[in-house]
Amino acid sequence: MDVNFRKIDIDAYDEDVLHESELYEADPRDPSQVLSEAKAKSASVRSLLSKNDISGALSAVLESAPYGPNVEEAKIVTLQTLLTIINTTKSTEISGVVKSLPQDDQDTLMKYLYKGMAMPGWGDISGSVLLGWHEKLTEVAGTGCIVRTMTDRRTV
Amino acid sequence: MPASEIYTIAQAPVTCHAFNADRSQVAVSLNSTDVQILTKKGKDWVATDVLKEHDKTITSIDWAPNSNRIVTSSQDRNAYVWQLTDGVWKPTLVLLRINRAATFVRWSPNEDKFAVASGARAIAICSFDPENNWWVSKLLKKPIRSTVLSLDWHPNNVLLAAGSADMKARVFSAYIKEVDERPAPTVWGSKLPFNTICGEYSSPSGGWVHSVGFSPSGDALAFTSHDSSLTIVYPSDSTPTTHSVRLPSLPLVTLAWTTESTIVAAGHDCQPLLFTSSPSSNNSWSLTGSLDSSAPKTAAKASPVGRLNNAAFQTFKNADSRGAGAGGAGGKGEETELATVHQNTITSVRAYSGGVGEVGEVSTTGVDGKLVIWSVDSGSVGGLVGKLGGMRM
């Protein structure tokens, strides 16, 4: 069957098409500013980790995490920082750390866990570490947290 | 004491339901093109009438209590007003002028208008034109960007709330010159020509808005969205106060205010949840419990897996942890029932008894074909009062 017609971008012929940008409010910050903030956070997380303050480090990196278009580099830096934290946390500590996070941060953390799972083999992503965190986070924040990760268009 | 009346009215999903004024009859659609009128006979609901006119699935039904008229909307892009004359329900076609499915319909409080939501990014406000003897519509279009999924009228018969798949809940003026008197100013505004936008609110994590509802006084708006949250908005001249309750469980798809400070909402978690605002902490809202006392006590509070936490889920979990086949199919009478009364998503919750602002019972229907009438007070008898009592101590 010829399915070539499916290659036509029908939205291009719709004057009243709904654009991605209308579905959520973009990050008000400038992309370069977002990047420099992400890098600064990466440094402060390292110092927090050396003091063994995992909750503090997680809150720092999850606070105003970059989202939306044009900030790909900052997103990667943030993901890298987050991976450093979760890879160095002992599995017995995860529950306590997750419970100490405010709800906003729990939702953002879940977004990063899914982002990590979508990039197998990238950097030092370890599937078992991500799944361990995912299990503990779901126990605390519930399936609602996963639903919010899936619906939210402000992807990290 | 039975906390709820449970009726299995069909082995099919119930799309929506609407009771008549004295609650002796209920109009339901079983995911089909007809509306069935069920009459209460003894302890059962018996089908006594069928309204056939739509030729695609019916999406919504509303029964006007005073004028005893039914309005139905359907995916066939039409709405009909049904009137009982000489014992027969007679339909009147409504000129909706929309080119997509009609998704939701509600009579206005005075029953002289109704609003039809649609997939055509528009809401049709319909009023009766006595000269031509038909219902005419006026469309609310701007600034709706996607399908409108739910509506609710303000008690003043003019303002209309709409929840839409573009992640927004909005408050519009649906003022029709021929029908309405000039409305008194409300918290939503004072000058209200047709299509005035009195408020526009986003869901907290970008979920489309499933249901909207004005509080009994009309001074607050609640909406549930697919990001598993319930949001309550108190408008004011400067900045509106917004309270969001983010749930640990699956999204809520329908809500009903029972008093000015309590809301019952239900959805994919198969149980009606009760939300209350506490005057002590700045009117902030929180989840206080489930009306379903058979649900696991912890479910409403923070059950991590919600409806997934049933026997079937446990079977697989055990099989996973103990190795494949553990327990097996021949185990101890495997149960696949959920612990809740409703066995599937609740699609509609509506006030059943008690006046506006002092609702004593709510009715729910769902995909499992059940109709359940819940006492809102009894929900508090077990867990809630206990918890609240504990808080006071």
Coordinates of C-alpha atoms in Angstrom, one line a residue:
Chain A
M1 CA 0.0 0.0 0.0
D2 CA 1.2 3.4 -0.8
V3 CA 1.4 5.4 2.4
N4 CA 3.3 8.4 1.0
F5 CA 0.4 10.7 1.8
R6 CA 1.4 10.3 5.4
K7 CA 4.6 12.3 4.7
I8 CA 2.6 15.4 4.1
D9 CA 2.8 17.8 7.0
I10 CA -0.9 18.5 7.3
D11 CA -0.3 21.1 10.0
A12 CA 1.4 23.3 7.4
Y13 CA -2.0 23.7 5.7
D14 CA -3.9 24.5 8.8
E15 CA -3.9 28.3 9.5
D16 CA -5.2 27.7 13.0
V17 CA -2.7 25.1 14.0
L18 CA -1.8 24.7 17.7
H19 CA 1.9 25.4 18.3
E20 CA 4.1 23.7 20.9
S21 CA 4.9 27.1 22.3
E22 CA 1.2 27.7 23.1
L23 CA 1.0 24.7 25.4
Y24 CA 3.4 25.8 28.1
E25 CA 5.1 29.0 29.2
A26 CA 8.7 29.0 28.1
D27 CA 11.6 29.4 30.6
P28 CA 11.8 33.1 31.1
R29 CA 15.6 33.0 31.4
D30 CA 18.1 33.5 28.6
P31 CA 19.6 30.3 27.3
S32 CA 23.2 31.4 28.0
Q33 CA 22.2 32.4 31.5
V34 CA 20.5 28.9 32.0
L35 CA 23.8 27.3 30.9
S36 CA 26.0 29.3 33.2
E37 CA 23.6 28.6 36.1
A38 CA 23.7 24.9 35.3
K39 CA 27.5 24.9 35.3
A40 CA 27.6 26.8 38.6
K41 CA 25.2 24.3 40.1
S42 CA 27.4 21.5 39.0
A43 CA 30.3 23.0 41.0
S44 CA 28.3 23.6 44.1
V45 CA 26.8 20.1 44.0
R46 CA 30.4 18.7 43.9
S47 CA 31.2 20.6 47.1
L48 CA 27.9 19.5 48.8
L49 CA 28.7 15.9 47.8
S50 CA 32.1 16.1 49.4
K51 CA 30.3 17.1 52.6
N52 CA 28.0 14.1 52.1
D53 CA 24.9 16.4 51.9
I54 CA 22.9 14.4 49.3
S55 CA 19.6 16.0 50.0
G56 CA 21.1 19.5 49.7
A57 CA 22.9 18.5 46.4
L58 CA 19.7 17.1 45.0
S59 CA 17.6 20.1 45.9
A60 CA 20.2 22.4 44.4
V61 CA 20.3 20.6 41.1
L62 CA 16.5 20.2 40.9
E63 CA 15.7 23.8 41.8
S64 CA 14.7 25.7 38.6
A65 CA 16.0 22.9 36.3
P66 CA 16.3 23.9 32.7
Y67 CA 13.3 23.0 30.4
G68 CA 11.9 23.8 27.0
P69 CA 13.6 24.6 23.7
N70 CA 17.1 26.1 23.1
V71 CA 18.8 24.9 26.3
E72 CA 19.9 21.5 25.3
E73 CA 23.5 22.0 26.6
A74 CA 22.3 23.1 30.0
K75 CA 20.0 20.1 30.1
I76 CA 22.9 17.8 29.5
V77 CA 25.0 19.5 32.1
T78 CA 22.2 19.2 34.6
L79 CA 21.6 15.5 33.8
Q80 CA 25.3 14.8 34.2
T81 CA 25.3 16.6 37.6
L82 CA 22.3 14.6 38.7
L83 CA 23.8 11.3 37.6
T84 CA 26.8 12.1 39.8
I85 CA 24.6 12.4 42.8
I86 CA 22.4 9.4 42.3
N87 CA 25.3 7.2 41.3
T88 CA 27.2 8.0 44.5
T89 CA 24.2 7.6 46.9
K90 CA 24.1 4.4 48.9
S91 CA 20.9 2.4 48.1
T92 CA 19.9 2.4 51.8
E93 CA 19.9 6.2 51.9
I94 CA 17.7 6.8 48.8
S95 CA 14.4 6.5 50.7
G96 CA 15.3 9.1 53.3
V97 CA 16.6 11.5 50.7
V98 CA 13.5 11.2 48.5
K99 CA 11.2 11.8 51.4
S100 CA 13.0 15.0 52.3
L101 CA 12.4 16.5 48.9
P102 CA 9.5 18.9 48.3
Q103 CA 6.8 17.8 45.9
D104 CA 8.1 20.0 43.1
D105 CA 11.6 18.5 43.3
Q106 CA 10.2 14.9 43.5
D107 CA 8.3 15.6 40.2
T108 CA 11.5 17.0 38.6
L109 CA 13.6 14.1 39.8
M110 CA 11.1 11.7 38.2
K111 CA 11.5 13.5 34.9
Y112 CA 15.3 13.0 35.1
L113 CA 15.0 9.4 35.9
Y114 CA 12.8 8.9 32.8
K115 CA 15.2 11.0 30.7
G116 CA 18.0 8.8 31.9
M117 CA 16.2 5.6 31.1
A118 CA 15.5 7.0 27.6
M119 CA 19.3 7.3 27.0
P120 CA 20.7 3.9 27.7
G121 CA 24.5 3.7 27.5
W122 CA 25.0 7.4 27.6
G123 CA 27.6 8.7 29.9
D124 CA 27.7 6.9 33.2
I125 CA 24.0 6.0 33.2
S126 CA 23.3 2.8 35.1
G127 CA 19.9 1.2 34.5
S128 CA 19.9 -0.6 37.9
V129 CA 20.6 2.7 39.8
L130 CA 17.9 4.5 37.9
L131 CA 15.4 1.7 38.6
G132 CA 16.4 1.6 42.3
W133 CA 15.7 5.4 42.6
H134 CA 12.5 5.0 40.5
E135 CA 11.2 2.3 42.9
K136 CA 11.9 4.4 46.0
L137 CA 10.5 7.6 44.5
T138 CA 7.3 5.9 43.4
E139 CA 6.8 4.5 46.9
V140 CA 7.0 8.1 48.3
A141 CA 5.4 10.2 45.6
G142 CA 3.0 7.6 44.1
T143 CA 1.9 6.9 40.6
G144 CA 0.7 10.5 40.4
C145 CA 4.3 11.6 40.1
I146 CA 4.8 9.4 37.1
V147 CA 1.6 10.7 35.5
R148 CA 2.9 14.3 35.9
T149 CA 6.2 13.3 34.3
M150 CA 4.3 12.0 31.3
T151 CA 1.9 14.9 30.9
D152 CA 4.2 17.8 31.6
R153 CA 5.5 19.3 28.4
R154 CA 8.2 21.3 30.2
T155 CA 10.6 18.4 29.5
V156 CA 14.0 18.5 31.2
Chain B
M1 CA -25.0 1.2 58.3
P2 CA -24.6 1.0 54.6
A3 CA -22.5 3.9 53.5
S4 CA -23.5 3.7 49.9
E5 CA -26.1 2.2 47.6
I6 CA -24.6 0.1 44.8
Y7 CA -26.5 -0.8 41.6
T8 CA -25.0 -2.7 38.7
I9 CA -27.0 -1.2 35.9
A10 CA -25.2 -2.6 32.9
Q11 CA -22.4 -4.8 31.8
A12 CA -21.1 -1.9 29.7
P13 CA -19.4 1.4 30.4
V14 CA -21.7 4.1 31.5
T15 CA -20.7 7.2 29.6
C16 CA -22.7 9.7 31.8
H17 CA -25.8 9.9 33.9
A18 CA -28.4 12.5 34.9
F19 CA -31.1 12.1 37.5
N20 CA -34.6 13.7 37.3
A21 CA -35.7 16.1 40.0
D22 CA -37.2 13.6 42.4
R23 CA -34.4 11.0 41.7
S24 CA -37.0 8.4 40.6
Q25 CA -35.5 8.2 37.2
V26 CA -32.0 8.4 35.7
A27 CA -31.0 8.9 32.2
V28 CA -27.8 7.0 31.2
S29 CA -25.9 6.3 28.1
L30 CA -24.2 2.9 27.9
N31 CA -21.4 4.0 25.5
S32 CA -23.9 3.8 22.6
T33 CA -26.1 6.0 20.4
D34 CA -29.2 5.9 22.7
V35 CA -30.1 7.3 26.0
Q36 CA -31.9 4.9 28.4
I37 CA -34.3 6.1 31.0
L38 CA -34.2 3.9 34.0
T39 CA -36.9 4.0 36.6
K40 CA -36.5 2.8 40.2
K41 CA -38.7 -0.2 40.9
G42 CA -38.2 -1.6 44.4
K43 CA -34.4 -2.1 44.7
D44 CA -33.7 -2.1 41.0
W45 CA -33.4 0.3 38.1
V46 CA -35.6 -0.9 35.2
A47 CA -35.3 0.5 31.7
T48 CA -38.6 2.2 30.9
D49 CA -37.7 4.4 27.9
V50 CA -35.1 4.7 25.2
L51 CA -34.3 8.0 23.5
K52 CA -33.1 7.2 19.9
E53 CA -32.2 10.0 17.6
H54 CA -28.4 10.4 17.7
D55 CA -26.4 8.4 15.2
K56 CA -23.0 8.5 17.0
T57 CA -22.0 7.8 20.5
I58 CA -23.6 10.0 23.1
T59 CA -21.1 12.0 25.1
S60 CA -23.2 13.8 27.8
I61 CA -26.7 14.1 29.2
D62 CA -28.3 16.7 31.5
W63 CA -31.8 16.7 33.0
A64 CA -33.3 20.0 33.9
P65 CA -35.0 19.5 37.3
N66 CA -37.7 22.2 37.0
S67 CA -38.7 22.2 33.4
N68 CA -38.2 18.4 33.2
R69 CA -36.3 18.6 29.9
I70 CA -33.4 16.4 28.9
V71 CA -30.6 17.7 26.7
T72 CA -28.1 15.3 25.1
S73 CA -24.9 15.8 23.1
S74 CA -23.2 13.3 20.8
Q75 CA -20.2 12.7 18.6
D76 CA -22.6 13.2 15.7
R77 CA -22.1 17.0 16.3
N78 CA -25.7 17.4 17.3
A79 CA -27.6 18.1 20.5
Y80 CA -31.3 17.4 21.1
V81 CA -33.6 18.8 23.7
W82 CA -36.1 16.1 24.8
Q83 CA -39.5 17.0 26.2
L84 CA -42.1 14.7 27.6
T85 CA -45.4 15.2 25.9
D86 CA -48.3 12.7 26.4
G87 CA -45.9 10.2 27.9
V88 CA -43.5 10.2 25.0
W89 CA -40.1 11.9 24.9
K90 CA -40.0 14.1 21.8
P91 CA -36.7 15.5 20.5
T92 CA -36.0 19.0 19.1
L93 CA -32.9 19.5 17.1
V94 CA -30.5 22.3 18.1
L95 CA -28.6 24.3 15.5
L96 CA -25.2 24.0 17.0
R97 CA -23.1 25.0 13.9
I98 CA -20.0 23.0 15.0
N99 CA -18.0 20.7 12.8
R100 CA -16.6 18.4 15.4
A101 CA -18.1 16.2 18.1
A102 CA -20.1 17.7 20.9
T103 CA -18.4 16.6 24.1
F104 CA -20.3 17.9 27.0
V105 CA -23.7 19.6 27.8
R106 CA -25.2 21.4 30.8
W107 CA -28.4 23.4 31.4
S108 CA -27.9 26.8 33.0
P109 CA -29.3 27.2 36.5
N110 CA -32.5 29.0 35.2
E111 CA -32.9 26.3 32.5
D112 CA -33.5 28.9 29.8
K113 CA -30.1 28.3 28.2
F114 CA -27.6 25.4 27.9
A115 CA -24.0 25.2 26.8
V116 CA -22.5 22.5 24.5
A117 CA -18.8 22.0 24.5
S118 CA -17.2 20.6 21.4
G119 CA -14.0 19.4 19.7
A120 CA -14.4 22.4 17.3
R121 CA -12.6 24.7 19.8
A122 CA -15.9 26.3 20.6
I123 CA -18.7 26.3 23.1
A124 CA -22.2 26.7 21.8
I125 CA -24.5 28.7 24.1
C126 CA -28.0 27.7 23.1
S127 CA -31.2 29.6 23.8
F128 CA -34.8 29.1 22.7
D129 CA -36.1 31.3 19.8
P130 CA -39.9 31.2 20.3
E131 CA -40.6 32.9 16.9
N132 CA -39.1 30.0 15.0
N133 CA -39.7 27.4 17.6
W134 CA -36.1 26.1 17.7
W135 CA -33.0 26.4 19.8
V136 CA -30.4 28.7 18.3
S137 CA -26.7 28.9 19.4
K138 CA -24.0 31.5 19.7
L139 CA -20.4 30.3 19.8
L140 CA -17.8 31.1 22.3
K141 CA -14.5 30.7 20.4
K142 CA -11.7 32.8 21.6
P143 CA -9.2 32.0 22.9
I144 CA -9.9 28.2 23.1
R145 CA -7.1 26.3 21.4
S146 CA -8.3 22.7 21.7
T147 CA -11.3 20.5 22.5
V148 CA -13.4 21.6 25.4
L149 CA -14.0 18.7 27.7
S150 CA -16.2 20.0 30.5
L151 CA -18.4 22.9 31.5
D152 CA -20.1 24.3 34.6
W153 CA -22.5 27.2 35.0
H154 CA -22.1 29.9 37.6
P155 CA -25.2 30.3 39.8
N156 CA -25.9 33.7 38.2
N157 CA -26.9 32.0 34.9
V158 CA -24.3 34.2 32.9
L159 CA -20.8 33.0 33.7
L160 CA -19.6 29.7 32.3
A161 CA -16.5 27.7 33.2
A162 CA -14.8 25.5 30.6
G163 CA -12.0 23.0 30.9
S164 CA -10.1 22.3 27.8
A165 CA -7.4 20.0 26.3
D166 CA -5.2 23.0 25.8
M167 CA -4.3 22.6 29.5
K168 CA -6.4 25.6 30.6
A169 CA -9.6 26.2 32.6
R170 CA -11.4 29.4 31.6
V171 CA -14.3 31.5 32.9
F172 CA -16.4 33.1 30.1
S173 CA -19.4 35.3 30.0
A174 CA -22.2 33.6 28.2
Y175 CA -24.5 36.6 28.5
I176 CA -27.4 36.4 26.0
K177 CA -29.2 39.7 25.6
E178 CA -32.6 38.1 24.8
V179 CA -32.6 35.8 27.8
D180 CA -30.5 37.3 30.6
E181 CA -31.0 40.3 32.8
R182 CA -27.9 42.4 33.4
P183 CA -26.0 40.4 36.0
A184 CA -24.9 41.9 39.3
P185 CA -21.1 42.3 39.6
T186 CA -19.3 39.2 40.9
V187 CA -15.8 38.4 41.9
W188 CA -15.2 37.4 38.3
G189 CA -16.0 40.9 37.0
S190 CA -18.7 43.5 36.6
K191 CA -19.0 44.2 32.8
L192 CA -19.9 41.0 31.1
P193 CA -20.7 41.2 27.4
F194 CA -20.8 37.9 25.5
N195 CA -17.4 36.1 25.3
T196 CA -15.7 38.2 28.0
I197 CA -12.8 36.1 29.4
C198 CA -13.0 36.5 33.2
G199 CA -10.2 34.2 34.0
E200 CA -7.7 31.8 32.5
Y201 CA -5.8 29.3 34.6
S202 CA -3.3 26.6 33.7
S203 CA -3.0 23.2 35.2
P204 CA 0.1 22.9 37.5
S205 CA 2.0 20.3 35.4
G206 CA 0.5 20.7 32.0
G207 CA -2.3 18.2 32.1
W208 CA -5.4 18.7 30.0
V209 CA -8.3 19.8 32.1
H210 CA -10.9 17.0 32.6
S211 CA -13.5 18.7 34.7
V212 CA -14.5 22.1 36.1
G213 CA -16.8 23.3 38.8
F214 CA -17.9 26.6 40.4
S215 CA -18.3 26.5 44.2
P216 CA -21.9 26.7 45.4
S217 CA -21.5 30.5 45.9
G218 CA -19.8 30.8 42.5
D219 CA -16.9 32.7 44.1
A220 CA -14.3 29.9 43.5
L221 CA -13.5 27.6 40.7
A222 CA -12.1 24.1 41.0
F223 CA -10.7 22.0 38.2
T224 CA -9.0 18.6 37.8
S225 CA -6.4 17.9 35.3
H226 CA -4.6 14.9 33.8
D227 CA -1.4 15.7 35.8
S228 CA -3.1 14.1 38.8
S229 CA -4.0 17.4 40.4
L230 CA -7.0 19.3 41.7
T231 CA -6.7 23.1 41.5
I232 CA -8.9 25.6 43.3
V233 CA -8.9 29.2 42.3
Y234 CA -10.1 32.2 44.3
P235 CA -10.2 35.2 41.9
S236 CA -9.5 38.7 43.1
D237 CA -8.6 42.1 41.5
S238 CA -4.9 41.8 42.1
T239 CA -3.6 38.2 41.9
P240 CA -5.9 35.2 42.2
T241 CA -5.2 32.8 45.0
T242 CA -4.6 29.3 43.6
H243 CA -4.4 26.1 45.6
S244 CA -3.1 22.9 43.9
V245 CA -3.4 19.5 45.4
R246 CA -1.1 17.1 43.7
L247 CA -2.2 13.5 44.2
P248 CA 0.0 10.4 44.7
S249 CA -2.6 8.5 42.7
L250 CA -4.0 8.5 39.1
P251 CA -5.8 11.5 37.6
L252 CA -9.3 12.7 38.6
V253 CA -11.7 13.1 35.7
T254 CA -14.8 14.4 37.4
L255 CA -15.7 16.6 40.4
A256 CA -18.6 17.9 42.4
W257 CA -18.6 20.6 45.1
T258 CA -20.6 19.4 48.1
T259 CA -20.2 22.5 50.3
E260 CA -18.3 25.7 50.0
S261 CA -15.3 24.0 51.6
T262 CA -15.6 20.4 50.3
I263 CA -15.2 18.8 46.9
V264 CA -15.7 15.2 45.9
A265 CA -13.6 14.1 42.9
A266 CA -13.1 10.8 41.3
G267 CA -11.4 9.3 38.3
H268 CA -9.0 6.6 37.2
D269 CA -8.3 5.5 40.8
C270 CA -11.9 4.1 41.0
Q271 CA -12.9 5.7 44.3
P272 CA -14.4 9.1 45.1
L273 CA -12.0 11.2 47.1
L274 CA -13.0 14.0 49.5
F275 CA -11.1 17.3 49.5
T276 CA -11.6 19.9 52.2
S277 CA -10.2 23.4 52.8
S278 CA -9.2 24.3 56.3
P279 CA -10.0 27.8 57.4
S280 CA -7.2 27.5 60.0
S281 CA -4.4 27.4 57.4
N282 CA -5.3 30.1 54.9
N283 CA -8.1 28.1 53.2
S284 CA -5.5 25.7 51.7
W285 CA -7.0 22.5 50.3
S286 CA -6.0 19.0 51.1
L287 CA -7.1 15.4 50.4
T288 CA -8.9 14.2 53.5
G289 CA -10.0 10.8 52.6
S290 CA -12.0 8.4 50.4
L291 CA -15.8 8.0 50.5
D292 CA -15.1 4.3 49.7
S293 CA -14.6 2.6 53.0
S294 CA -13.8 -0.7 51.3
A295 CA -10.8 0.9 49.7
P296 CA -7.5 0.2 51.4
K297 CA -7.2 2.7 54.2
T298 CA -3.9 3.9 53.1
A299 CA -4.9 4.3 49.4
A300 CA -6.3 7.8 49.7
K301 CA -3.5 9.0 51.7
A302 CA -0.3 7.9 50.0
S303 CA -0.7 4.5 48.5
P304 CA 2.2 4.4 46.1
V305 CA 0.6 2.3 43.5
G306 CA -3.1 3.1 43.8
R307 CA -5.4 0.9 41.8
L308 CA -2.5 -1.2 40.8
N309 CA -2.3 -2.5 44.3
N310 CA -4.7 -5.3 43.8
A311 CA -4.6 -9.1 43.9
A312 CA -3.7 -9.4 40.2
F313 CA -0.8 -7.0 40.6
Q314 CA 0.3 -8.9 43.7
T315 CA 0.3 -12.2 41.8
F316 CA 2.7 -10.8 39.2
K317 CA 4.8 -9.2 41.9
N318 CA 5.1 -12.5 43.8
A319 CA 5.8 -14.3 40.6
D320 CA 8.6 -11.8 39.9
S321 CA 10.1 -11.9 43.3
R322 CA 9.8 -15.7 43.9
G323 CA 10.5 -16.8 40.3
A324 CA 8.2 -17.4 37.4
G325 CA 5.1 -19.4 38.1
A326 CA 5.1 -19.1 41.8
G327 CA 1.5 -19.3 43.1
G328 CA 0.5 -20.3 39.6
A329 CA -2.9 -20.2 38.1
G330 CA -4.2 -22.9 40.4
G331 CA -3.3 -21.0 43.6
K332 CA -5.7 -20.0 46.3
G333 CA -8.6 -18.7 44.2
E334 CA -6.9 -15.8 42.4
E335 CA -8.8 -12.6 42.8
T336 CA -8.8 -10.0 40.1
E337 CA -11.2 -7.6 41.8
L338 CA -10.1 -4.2 43.0
A339 CA -10.6 -3.5 46.6
T340 CA -12.8 -0.5 45.7
V341 CA -16.6 -0.5 45.0
H342 CA -16.1 0.7 41.5
Q343 CA -14.2 -1.8 39.5
N344 CA -13.0 0.7 36.8
T345 CA -12.6 4.4 36.1
I346 CA -15.4 6.6 37.5
T347 CA -16.4 8.9 34.7
S348 CA -19.1 11.0 36.4
V349 CA -19.8 12.3 39.9
R350 CA -22.8 14.5 40.5
A351 CA -24.7 15.9 43.5
Y352 CA -27.6 13.6 44.4
S353 CA -29.4 14.9 47.5
G354 CA -29.4 18.0 49.7
G355 CA -29.5 21.5 48.4
V356 CA -26.9 23.6 46.7
G357 CA -24.0 24.0 49.0
E358 CA -25.2 21.3 51.4
V359 CA -25.0 18.2 49.4
G360 CA -25.6 15.1 51.5
E361 CA -25.1 12.4 48.8
V362 CA -23.4 12.2 45.5
S363 CA -23.9 9.7 42.7
T364 CA -21.2 8.2 40.6
T365 CA -21.1 6.1 37.4
G366 CA -18.2 4.5 35.7
V367 CA -16.7 2.3 33.1
D368 CA -17.7 -0.8 35.2
G369 CA -21.4 -0.2 34.6
K370 CA -22.1 0.6 38.2
L371 CA -24.2 3.4 39.7
V372 CA -23.3 4.2 43.2
I373 CA -24.9 6.7 45.6
W374 CA -22.5 7.7 48.3
S375 CA -23.3 9.5 51.5
V376 CA -20.8 12.3 51.8
D377 CA -21.2 12.4 55.6
S378 CA -20.7 8.7 56.0
G379 CA -17.3 9.0 54.3
S380 CA -16.4 10.9 57.4
V381 CA -17.8 8.5 59.9
G382 CA -14.9 6.1 59.7
G383 CA -11.6 7.5 58.7
L384 CA -12.3 11.2 58.4
V385 CA -13.9 12.2 61.6
G386 CA -11.3 10.0 63.3
K387 CA -8.5 11.9 61.6
L388 CA -10.0 15.3 62.2
G389 CA -10.8 14.5 65.8
G390 CA -7.2 13.5 66.1
M391 CA -6.1 16.8 64.7
R392 CA -8.1 18.8 67.2
M393 CA -6.6 16.9 70.0

